[in-house]
C-alpha positions as MATLAB code, in Angstrom:
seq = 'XXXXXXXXXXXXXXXXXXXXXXXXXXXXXXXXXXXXXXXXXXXXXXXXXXXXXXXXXXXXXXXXXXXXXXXXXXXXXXXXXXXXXXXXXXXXXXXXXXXXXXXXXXXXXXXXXXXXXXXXXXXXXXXXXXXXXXXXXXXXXXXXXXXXXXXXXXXXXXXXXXXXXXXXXXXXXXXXXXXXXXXXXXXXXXXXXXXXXXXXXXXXXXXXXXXXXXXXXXXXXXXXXXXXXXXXXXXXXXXXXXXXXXXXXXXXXXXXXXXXXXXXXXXXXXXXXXXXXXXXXXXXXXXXXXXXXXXXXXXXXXXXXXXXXXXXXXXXXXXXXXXXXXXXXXXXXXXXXXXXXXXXXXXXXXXXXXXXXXXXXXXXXXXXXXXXXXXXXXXXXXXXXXXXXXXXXXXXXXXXXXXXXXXXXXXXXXXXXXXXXXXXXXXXXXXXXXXXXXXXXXXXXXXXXXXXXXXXXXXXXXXXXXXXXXXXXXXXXXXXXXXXXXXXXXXXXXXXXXXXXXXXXXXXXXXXXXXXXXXXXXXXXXXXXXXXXXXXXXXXX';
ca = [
      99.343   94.415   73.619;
      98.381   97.072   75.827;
      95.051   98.954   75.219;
      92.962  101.647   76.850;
      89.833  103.646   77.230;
      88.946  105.996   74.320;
      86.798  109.096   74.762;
      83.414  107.377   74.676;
      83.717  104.870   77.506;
      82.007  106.320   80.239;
      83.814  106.074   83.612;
      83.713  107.747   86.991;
      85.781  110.118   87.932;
      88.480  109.700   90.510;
      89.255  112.594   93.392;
      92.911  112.495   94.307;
      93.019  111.972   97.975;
      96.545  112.905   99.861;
      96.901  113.360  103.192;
     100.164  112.548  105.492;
      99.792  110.651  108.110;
     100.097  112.656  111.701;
     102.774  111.730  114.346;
      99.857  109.423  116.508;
     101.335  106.102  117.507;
      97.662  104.535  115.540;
      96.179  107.365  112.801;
      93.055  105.942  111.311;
      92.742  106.835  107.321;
      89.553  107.012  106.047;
      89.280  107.501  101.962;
      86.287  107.213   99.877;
      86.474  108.427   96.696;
      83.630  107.331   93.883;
      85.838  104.999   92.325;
      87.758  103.317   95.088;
      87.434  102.929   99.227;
      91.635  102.870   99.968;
      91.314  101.503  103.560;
      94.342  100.119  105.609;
      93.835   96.782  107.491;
      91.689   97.324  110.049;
      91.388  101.037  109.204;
      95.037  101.716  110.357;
      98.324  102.204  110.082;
     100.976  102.425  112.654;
     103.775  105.421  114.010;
     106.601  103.871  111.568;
     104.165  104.164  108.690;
     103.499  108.002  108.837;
     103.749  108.933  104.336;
     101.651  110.774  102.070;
      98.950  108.825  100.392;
      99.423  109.176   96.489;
      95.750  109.214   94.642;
      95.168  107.943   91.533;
      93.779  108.307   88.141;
      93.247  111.813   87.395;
      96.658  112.453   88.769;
      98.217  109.157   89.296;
      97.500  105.400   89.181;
     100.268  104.457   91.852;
     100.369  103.971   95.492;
     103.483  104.677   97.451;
     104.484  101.391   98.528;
     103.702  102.571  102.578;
     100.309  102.275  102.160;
     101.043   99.308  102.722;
     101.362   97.597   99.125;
     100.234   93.974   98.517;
      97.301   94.456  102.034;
      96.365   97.564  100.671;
      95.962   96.198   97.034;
      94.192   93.610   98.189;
      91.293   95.518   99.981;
      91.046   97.837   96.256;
      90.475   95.105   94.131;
      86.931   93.922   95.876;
      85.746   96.798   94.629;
      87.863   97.335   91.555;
      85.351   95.130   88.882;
      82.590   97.275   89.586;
      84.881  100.182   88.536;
      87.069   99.605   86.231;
      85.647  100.478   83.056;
      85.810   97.860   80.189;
      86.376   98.111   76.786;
      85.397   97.420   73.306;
      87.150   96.346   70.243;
      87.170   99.438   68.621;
      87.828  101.304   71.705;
      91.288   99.213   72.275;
      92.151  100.049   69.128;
      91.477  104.229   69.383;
      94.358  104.116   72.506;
      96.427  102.383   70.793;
      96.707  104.588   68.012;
      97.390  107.621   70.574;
      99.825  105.933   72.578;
     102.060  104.951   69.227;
     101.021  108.248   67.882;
     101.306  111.872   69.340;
     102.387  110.289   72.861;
     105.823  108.322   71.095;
     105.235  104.854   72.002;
     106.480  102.078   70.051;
     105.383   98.619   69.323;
     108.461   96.531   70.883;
     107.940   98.696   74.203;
     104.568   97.869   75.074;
     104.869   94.818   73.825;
     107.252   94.422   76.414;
     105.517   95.973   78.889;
     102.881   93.561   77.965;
     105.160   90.617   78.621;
     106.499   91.797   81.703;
     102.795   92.913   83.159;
     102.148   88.943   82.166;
     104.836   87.175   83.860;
     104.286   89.247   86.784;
     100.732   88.410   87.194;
     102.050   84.449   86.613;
     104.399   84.732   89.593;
     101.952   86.190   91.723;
     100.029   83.301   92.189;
     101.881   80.424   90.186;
     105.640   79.964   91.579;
     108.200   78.090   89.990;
     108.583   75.761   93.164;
     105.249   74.681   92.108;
     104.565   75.647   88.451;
     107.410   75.526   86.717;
     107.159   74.051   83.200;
     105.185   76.591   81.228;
     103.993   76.369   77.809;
     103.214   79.189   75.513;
     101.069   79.129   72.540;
     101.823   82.137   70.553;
     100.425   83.642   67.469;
     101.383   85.319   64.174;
     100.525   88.831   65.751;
     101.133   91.552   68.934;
      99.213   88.735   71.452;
     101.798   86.266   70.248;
     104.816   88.890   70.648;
     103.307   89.153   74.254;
     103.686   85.781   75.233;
     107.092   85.551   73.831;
     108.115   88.815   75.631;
     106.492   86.533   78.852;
     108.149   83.511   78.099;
     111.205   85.251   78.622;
     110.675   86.812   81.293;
     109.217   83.691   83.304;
     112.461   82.031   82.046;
     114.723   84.776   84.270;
     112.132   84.330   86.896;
     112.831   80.292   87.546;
     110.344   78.918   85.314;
     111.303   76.486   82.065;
     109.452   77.956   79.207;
     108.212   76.590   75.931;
     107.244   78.358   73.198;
     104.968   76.237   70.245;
     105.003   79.446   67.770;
     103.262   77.586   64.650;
     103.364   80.814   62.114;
     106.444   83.113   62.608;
     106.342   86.605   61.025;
     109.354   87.637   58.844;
     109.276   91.248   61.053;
     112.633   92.240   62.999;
     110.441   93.066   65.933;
     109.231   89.454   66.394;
     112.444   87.048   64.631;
     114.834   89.202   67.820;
     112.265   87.890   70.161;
     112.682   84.681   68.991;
     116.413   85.307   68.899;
     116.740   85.954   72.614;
     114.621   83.479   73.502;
     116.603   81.048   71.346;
     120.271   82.365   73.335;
     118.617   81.543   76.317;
     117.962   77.847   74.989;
     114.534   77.662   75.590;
     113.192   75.148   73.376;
     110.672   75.821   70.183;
     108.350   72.947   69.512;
     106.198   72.492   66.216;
     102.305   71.726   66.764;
     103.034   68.007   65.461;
     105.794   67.603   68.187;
     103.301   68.447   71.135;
     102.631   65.313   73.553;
      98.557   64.510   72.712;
      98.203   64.585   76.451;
      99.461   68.439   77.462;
      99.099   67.928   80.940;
     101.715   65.029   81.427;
     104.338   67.637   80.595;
     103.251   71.336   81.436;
     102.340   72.775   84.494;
     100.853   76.120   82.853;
      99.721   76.668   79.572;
      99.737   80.181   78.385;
      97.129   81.155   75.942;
      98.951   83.931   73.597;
      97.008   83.340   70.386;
      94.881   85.976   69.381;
      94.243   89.254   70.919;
      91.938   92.006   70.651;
      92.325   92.746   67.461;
      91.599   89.326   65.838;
      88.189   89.043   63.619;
      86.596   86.223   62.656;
      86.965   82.230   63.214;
      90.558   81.164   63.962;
      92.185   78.778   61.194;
      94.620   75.621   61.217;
      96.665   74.924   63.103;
      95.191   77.408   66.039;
      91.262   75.882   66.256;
      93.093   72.385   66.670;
      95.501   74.334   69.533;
      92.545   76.355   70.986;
      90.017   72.560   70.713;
      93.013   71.090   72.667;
      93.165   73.381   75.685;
      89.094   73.641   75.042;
      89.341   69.532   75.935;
      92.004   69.564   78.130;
      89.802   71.921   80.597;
      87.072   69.848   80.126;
      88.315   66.464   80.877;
      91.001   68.204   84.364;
      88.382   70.066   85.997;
      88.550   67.933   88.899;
      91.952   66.796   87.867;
      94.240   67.580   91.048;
      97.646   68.526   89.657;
      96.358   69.535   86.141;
      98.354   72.089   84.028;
      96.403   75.648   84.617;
      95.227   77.775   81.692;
      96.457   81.306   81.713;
      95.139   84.001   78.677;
      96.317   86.907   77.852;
      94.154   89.764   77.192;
      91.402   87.966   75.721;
      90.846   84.207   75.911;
      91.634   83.050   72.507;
      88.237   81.380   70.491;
      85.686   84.193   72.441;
      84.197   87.448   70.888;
      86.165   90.403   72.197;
      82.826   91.974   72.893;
      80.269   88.586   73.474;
      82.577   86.467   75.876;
      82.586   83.161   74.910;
      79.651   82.856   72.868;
      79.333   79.716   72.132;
      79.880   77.952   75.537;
      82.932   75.752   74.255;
      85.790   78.267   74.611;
      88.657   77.854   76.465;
      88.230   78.565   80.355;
      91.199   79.817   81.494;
      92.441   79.634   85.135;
      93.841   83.072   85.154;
      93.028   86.241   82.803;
      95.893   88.829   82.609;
      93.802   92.094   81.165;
      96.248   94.529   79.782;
      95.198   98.355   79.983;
      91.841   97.907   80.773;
      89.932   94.788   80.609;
      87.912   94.123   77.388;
      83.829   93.735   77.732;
      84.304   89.526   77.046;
      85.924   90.112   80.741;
      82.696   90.668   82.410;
      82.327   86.877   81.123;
      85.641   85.947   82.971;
      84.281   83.274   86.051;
      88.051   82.113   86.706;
      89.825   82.248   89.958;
      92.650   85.087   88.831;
      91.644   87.886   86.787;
      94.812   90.587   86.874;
      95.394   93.546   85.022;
      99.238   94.503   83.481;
     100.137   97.526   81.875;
     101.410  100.313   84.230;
     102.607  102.827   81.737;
      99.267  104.719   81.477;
     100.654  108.591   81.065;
      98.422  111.332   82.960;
      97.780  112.777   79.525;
      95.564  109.260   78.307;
      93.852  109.580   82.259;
      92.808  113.518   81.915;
      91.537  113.224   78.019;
      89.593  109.676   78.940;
      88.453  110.509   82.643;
      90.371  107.089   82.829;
      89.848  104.928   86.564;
      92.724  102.755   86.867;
      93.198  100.926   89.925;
      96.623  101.650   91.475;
      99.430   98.947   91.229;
     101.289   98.108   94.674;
     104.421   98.887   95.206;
     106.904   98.380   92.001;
     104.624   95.589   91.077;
     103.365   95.466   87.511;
     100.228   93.790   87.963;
      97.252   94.314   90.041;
      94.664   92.051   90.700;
      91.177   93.367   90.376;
      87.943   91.690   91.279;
      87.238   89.909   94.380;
      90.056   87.576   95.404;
      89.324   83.716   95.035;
      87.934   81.476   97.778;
      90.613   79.850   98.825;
      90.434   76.221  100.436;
      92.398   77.165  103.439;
      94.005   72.904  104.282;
      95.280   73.335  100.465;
      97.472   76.750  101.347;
     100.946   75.728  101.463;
     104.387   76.790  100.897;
     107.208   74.315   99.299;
     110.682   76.663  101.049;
     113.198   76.671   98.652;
     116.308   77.746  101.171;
     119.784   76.600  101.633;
     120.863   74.052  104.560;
     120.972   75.561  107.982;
     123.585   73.232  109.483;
     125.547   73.156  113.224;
     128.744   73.871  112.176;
     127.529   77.119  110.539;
     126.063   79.134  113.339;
     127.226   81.021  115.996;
     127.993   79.899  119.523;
     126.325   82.516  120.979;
     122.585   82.567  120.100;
     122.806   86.632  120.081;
     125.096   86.591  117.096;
     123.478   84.518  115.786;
     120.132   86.716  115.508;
     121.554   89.822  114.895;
     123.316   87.901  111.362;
     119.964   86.750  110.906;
     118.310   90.056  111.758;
     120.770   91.710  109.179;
     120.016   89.324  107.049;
     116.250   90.601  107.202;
     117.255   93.790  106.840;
     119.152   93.530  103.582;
     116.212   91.961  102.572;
     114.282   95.127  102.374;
     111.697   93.232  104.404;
     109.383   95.289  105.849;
     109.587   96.136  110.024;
     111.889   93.067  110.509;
     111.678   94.381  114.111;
     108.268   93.448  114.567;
     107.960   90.528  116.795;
     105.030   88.831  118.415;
     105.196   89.069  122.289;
     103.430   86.448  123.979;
     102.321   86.570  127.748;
     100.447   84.911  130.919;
      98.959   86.490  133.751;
      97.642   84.583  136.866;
      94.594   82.761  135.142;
      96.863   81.135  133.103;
      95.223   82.708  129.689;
      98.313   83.385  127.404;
      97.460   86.619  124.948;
     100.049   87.991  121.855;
     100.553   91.072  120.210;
     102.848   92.413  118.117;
     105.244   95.131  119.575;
     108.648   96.671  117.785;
     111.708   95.607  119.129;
     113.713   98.307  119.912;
     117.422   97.423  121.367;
     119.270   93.991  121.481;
     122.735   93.366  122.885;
     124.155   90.562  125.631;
     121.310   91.652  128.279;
     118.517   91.000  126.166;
     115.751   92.278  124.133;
     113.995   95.328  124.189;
     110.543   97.461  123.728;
     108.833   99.832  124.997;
     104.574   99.924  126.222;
     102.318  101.041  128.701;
     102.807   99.454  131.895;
      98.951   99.399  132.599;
      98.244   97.830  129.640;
      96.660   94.520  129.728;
     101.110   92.988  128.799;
     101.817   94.984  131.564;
      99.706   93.413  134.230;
     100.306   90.099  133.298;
     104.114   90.265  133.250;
     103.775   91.846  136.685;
     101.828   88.925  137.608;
     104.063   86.627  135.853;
     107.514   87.807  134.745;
     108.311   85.581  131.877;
     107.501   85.664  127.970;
     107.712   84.616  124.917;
     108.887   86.740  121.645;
     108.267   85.582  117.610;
     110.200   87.155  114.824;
     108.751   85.801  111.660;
     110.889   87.078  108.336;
     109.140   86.007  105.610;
     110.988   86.873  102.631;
     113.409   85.161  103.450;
     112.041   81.842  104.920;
     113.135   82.345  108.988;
     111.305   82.815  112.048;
     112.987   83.200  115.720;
     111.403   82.131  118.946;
     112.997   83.870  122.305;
     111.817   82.882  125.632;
     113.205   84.235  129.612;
     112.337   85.990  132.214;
     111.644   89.854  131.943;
     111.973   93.215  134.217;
     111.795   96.496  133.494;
     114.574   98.523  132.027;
     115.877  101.651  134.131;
     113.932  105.032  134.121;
     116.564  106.795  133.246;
     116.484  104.668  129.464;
     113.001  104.537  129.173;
     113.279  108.870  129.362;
     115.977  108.475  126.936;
     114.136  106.454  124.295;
     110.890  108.829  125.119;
     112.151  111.543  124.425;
     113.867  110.195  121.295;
     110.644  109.795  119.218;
     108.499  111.898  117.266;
     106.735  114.709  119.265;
     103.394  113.355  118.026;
     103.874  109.719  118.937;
     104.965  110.961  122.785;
     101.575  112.719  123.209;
     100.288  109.861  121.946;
     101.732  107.678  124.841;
     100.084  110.263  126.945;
      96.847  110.541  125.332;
      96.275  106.500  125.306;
      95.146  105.101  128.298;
      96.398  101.714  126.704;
      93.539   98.782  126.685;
      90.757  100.689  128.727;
      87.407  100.848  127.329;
      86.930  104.298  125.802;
      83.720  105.767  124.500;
      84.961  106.338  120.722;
      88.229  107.922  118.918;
      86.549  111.711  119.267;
      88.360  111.316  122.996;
      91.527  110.086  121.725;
      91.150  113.147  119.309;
      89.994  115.827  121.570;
      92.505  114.711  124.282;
      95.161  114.871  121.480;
      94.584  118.362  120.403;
      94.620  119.495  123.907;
      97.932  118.301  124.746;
      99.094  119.764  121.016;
      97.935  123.095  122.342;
      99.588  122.889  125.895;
     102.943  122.026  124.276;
     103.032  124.212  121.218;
     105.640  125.864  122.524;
     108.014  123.352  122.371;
     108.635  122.652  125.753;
     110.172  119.203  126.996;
     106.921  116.663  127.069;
     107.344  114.722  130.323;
     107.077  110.913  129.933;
     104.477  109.441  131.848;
     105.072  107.650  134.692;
     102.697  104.261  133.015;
     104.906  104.421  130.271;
     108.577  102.561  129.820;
     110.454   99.714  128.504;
     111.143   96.304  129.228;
     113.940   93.671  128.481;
     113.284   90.205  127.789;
     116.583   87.862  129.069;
     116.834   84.743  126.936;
     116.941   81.074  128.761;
     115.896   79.585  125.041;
     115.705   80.582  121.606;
     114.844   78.562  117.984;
     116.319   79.232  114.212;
     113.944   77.752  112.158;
     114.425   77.856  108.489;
     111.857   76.737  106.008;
     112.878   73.613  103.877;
     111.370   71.313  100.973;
     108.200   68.968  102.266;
     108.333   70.321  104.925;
     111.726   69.252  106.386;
     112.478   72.654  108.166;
     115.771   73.059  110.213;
     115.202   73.600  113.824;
     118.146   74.895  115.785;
     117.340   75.145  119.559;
     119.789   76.903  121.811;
     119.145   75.999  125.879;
     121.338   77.789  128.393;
     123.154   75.979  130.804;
     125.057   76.642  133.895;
     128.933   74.744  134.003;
     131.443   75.602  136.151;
     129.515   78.864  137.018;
     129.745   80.153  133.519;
     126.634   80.231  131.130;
     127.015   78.229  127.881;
     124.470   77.506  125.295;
     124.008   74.009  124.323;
     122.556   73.555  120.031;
     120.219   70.921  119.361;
     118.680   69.856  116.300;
     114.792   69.506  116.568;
     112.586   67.661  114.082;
     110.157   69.873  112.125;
];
């Protein structure tokens, strides 16, 4: 179930913070409230990223989603355990009588709110390409209405749930749960059905037995449930491809208060916290400690002086505490994507990126024109960046940069480069390589003049890669060209300042695959009979 602060839990107080990003081509934002530092990577965001900054708590615990969502979310939750307040028994249970009370909530919709906040938190980190037979072990009360709620959910989301639900309640609430799940097929198994050896057919175990408001020790058949996952952590510690452990709320067999008291409770892999984490969190040493529940109403923030870290995006969970260390050689990615075959793509490697790039697009990825442009001057030192494309047709590729910047030299020293389009989201990345030259005045004025007012005196202001003394220049110099132009008056483009087009001899389609057994799709350019034609190869991955 979902729980909150009551009156007595002493937190700090948030200050909402909103401020909309100027028209500068790189705006630094610099927050810091008491409860939360909201930095962007590197202290930045770029000209396409211009929004309002939403504060939280007092106001509002979201983020608009360009503030840059999961990076942003990210950088919060370092700090976000020494903040967020946690709770005690009886302090759960004080929200939870105002939220189904004057404020109109009912059981069945934060229960699944609960559920969803869980399965959520699951797919963050545990993906069905990896993880995807789950078992939950639900109870007779709200927790176990959670993880059925979950169950469901993670069914819809890829995974193939189990449910071992040892002492069903007669209430309508909790038999339709077990009525949906039961449409959907997903199998019921009694305590004396389990396998003695859990982790020879689950990949996750979800721990949905008791929540906060349990009291006392737990009874048959739950201590044997709770003694097996207690073992089963025990003995698959070092255990590479052991099932992981994932509570919710509280980890069933510790004091809601006390952690786990005794030393021999279960030691989950992942915590989902709903609300507010309860004081046995503080006890929490596992890799993934998340918190579910965005519902809180500004009402329950104002009364409590509630600090709620803000969830990214449309997500439903946010992680808080420091991230995990993560053994970098173990990150990997198992693509799930269809077949990328010869007889599919275009004949003409421009159609087939801009399919691709529409593709990315439809997506909803974010700034699928953002593509790493790789150069090399004379000394024969290549250097990338990313830059945003900004025009593709039959002549080539285009963006637009100071000419005196260090790209600029080198492609006057050596007029050929290399371009990267990675879309994520949807398992594709393009390499382009040719020569390049610069693209007319009379289109670089055109495209000038076509952006925001701000981001041309930027261009001006930004004597790109020189040494500068600090950003009070970039400032000052800023405000004095503001001033000069207030009137409106045409801005004249510098004469640094243009674009240039890449012409493609090469490109690569590479699509992610299963063990690693990517599709590569090179296209070459050739010369026959005084005509250009591009010849497909297959490469191996």
């Amino acid at each position: 179930m979902l729980r909150s602060i009551t009156r007595r839990t002493q937190t700090m107080t948030c200050l909402l913070f909103t401020r909309i990003l100027p028209s500068l081509p790189n705006t630094p934002i610099s927050i810091s409230p008491p409860c939360y530092s909201v930095l962007p990577p590197l202290g930045f965001y770029n000209s396409n990223s211009r929004s309002r900054i939403c504060a939280f708590c007092s106001r509002s615990s979201e983020v608009t989603p360009q503030m840059g969502e999961k990076m942003v979310a990210s950088l919060e939750s370092m700090q976000a355990s020494e903040s967020v307040s946690y709770l005690t028994q009886k302090q759960a249970a004080d929200v939870d009588e105002e939220l189904m009370g004057p404020l109109g909530f009912s059981v069945d919709q934060l229960m699944e709110l609960a559920g969803l906040s869980v399965a959520t938190s699951i797919f963050e980190v545990y993906k069905p390409s990896e993880y995807s037979r789950v078992l939950a072990i639900c109870g007779p009360g709200n927790n176990g209405g959670d993880g059925l709620v979950a169950a469901r959910h993670l069914y819809h989301f890829g995974y193939k749930p189990f449910i071992c639900y040892p002492k069903r309640t007669s209430k309508t609430l909790y038999t339709g749960l077990v009525t949906q799940l039961e449409s959907l097929s997903v199998p019921f198994i009694a305590v004396e059905d389990l396998p003695s050896d859990l982790s020879n057919d689950f990949d996750i175990l979800v721990d949905a037995m008791f929540g906060f408001s349990f009291h006392g020790a737990p009874r048959p058949p739950f201590d044997g449930l709770i003694q097996k996952l207690v073992n089963l952590s025990k003995q698959d510690q070092s255990r590479k491809g052991a099932p992981v452990t994932v509570s919710i709320d509280i980890p069933s067999g510790w004091h809601v208060e006390e952690g786990d008291v005794g030393g021999n409770g279960i030691k989950p892999d992942m915590l989902v916290s709903l609300t507010a984490p309860k004081l046995c969190a503080k006890k929490f040493s596992g890799p993934h400690h998340f918190l579910g529940g965005r519902f809180v109403p500004p009402f329950i923030k104002d009364k409590y002086k509630l600090c709620l870290p803000p969830y990214p995006g449309s997500s439903m969970c946010v992680r808080i505490g420091k991230p995990p260390q993560v053994n970098i050689s173990a990150l990997r990615e198992n693509y799930i994507s269809p077949e990328f075959l010869e007889e599919q793509v275009d004949a003409d490697p421009i159609d087939q990126f801009l399919k691709w790039f529409n593709d990315a697009i439809a997506a909803g990825l974010k700034e699928p024109n953002a593509m790493a442009l790789s150069t090399v001057g004379k000394d024969g030192k290549p250097s990338s960046r990313i830059v945003l494309l900004k025009g593709v047709d039959k002549d080539g590729f285009v963006w637009f940069t100071n000419y005196e910047s260090r790209k600029g030299h080198e492609l006057s020293e050596n007029p050929h480069a290399a371009l990267l389009f990675y879309w994520d989201g949807v398992n594709r990345q393009v390499r382009v390589e040719g020569s390049v030259q610069k693209v007319s005045e009379e289109e670089s004025e055109q495209y000038f003049h076509s952006r925001p007012r701000g981001s041309q005196l930027g261009a001006i202001v930004s004597k790109q890669s020189t040494v500068i003394p600090g950003r009070h220049v970039l400032h000052q110099e800023y405000k004095n060209l503001e001033e000069k132009f207030s009137d409106g008056s045409l801005i004249p483009k510098p004469e640094h300042w243009g674009g240039y087009r890449l012409k493609p001899e090469l490109f690569e389609f590479w699509q992610g695959q299963q063990s690693r057994l990517h599709d590569r799709l090179r296209y070459s350019s050739e010369v026959v009979d005084e005509r250009l034609v591009w010849k497909i190869d297959r490469l191996a991955p």
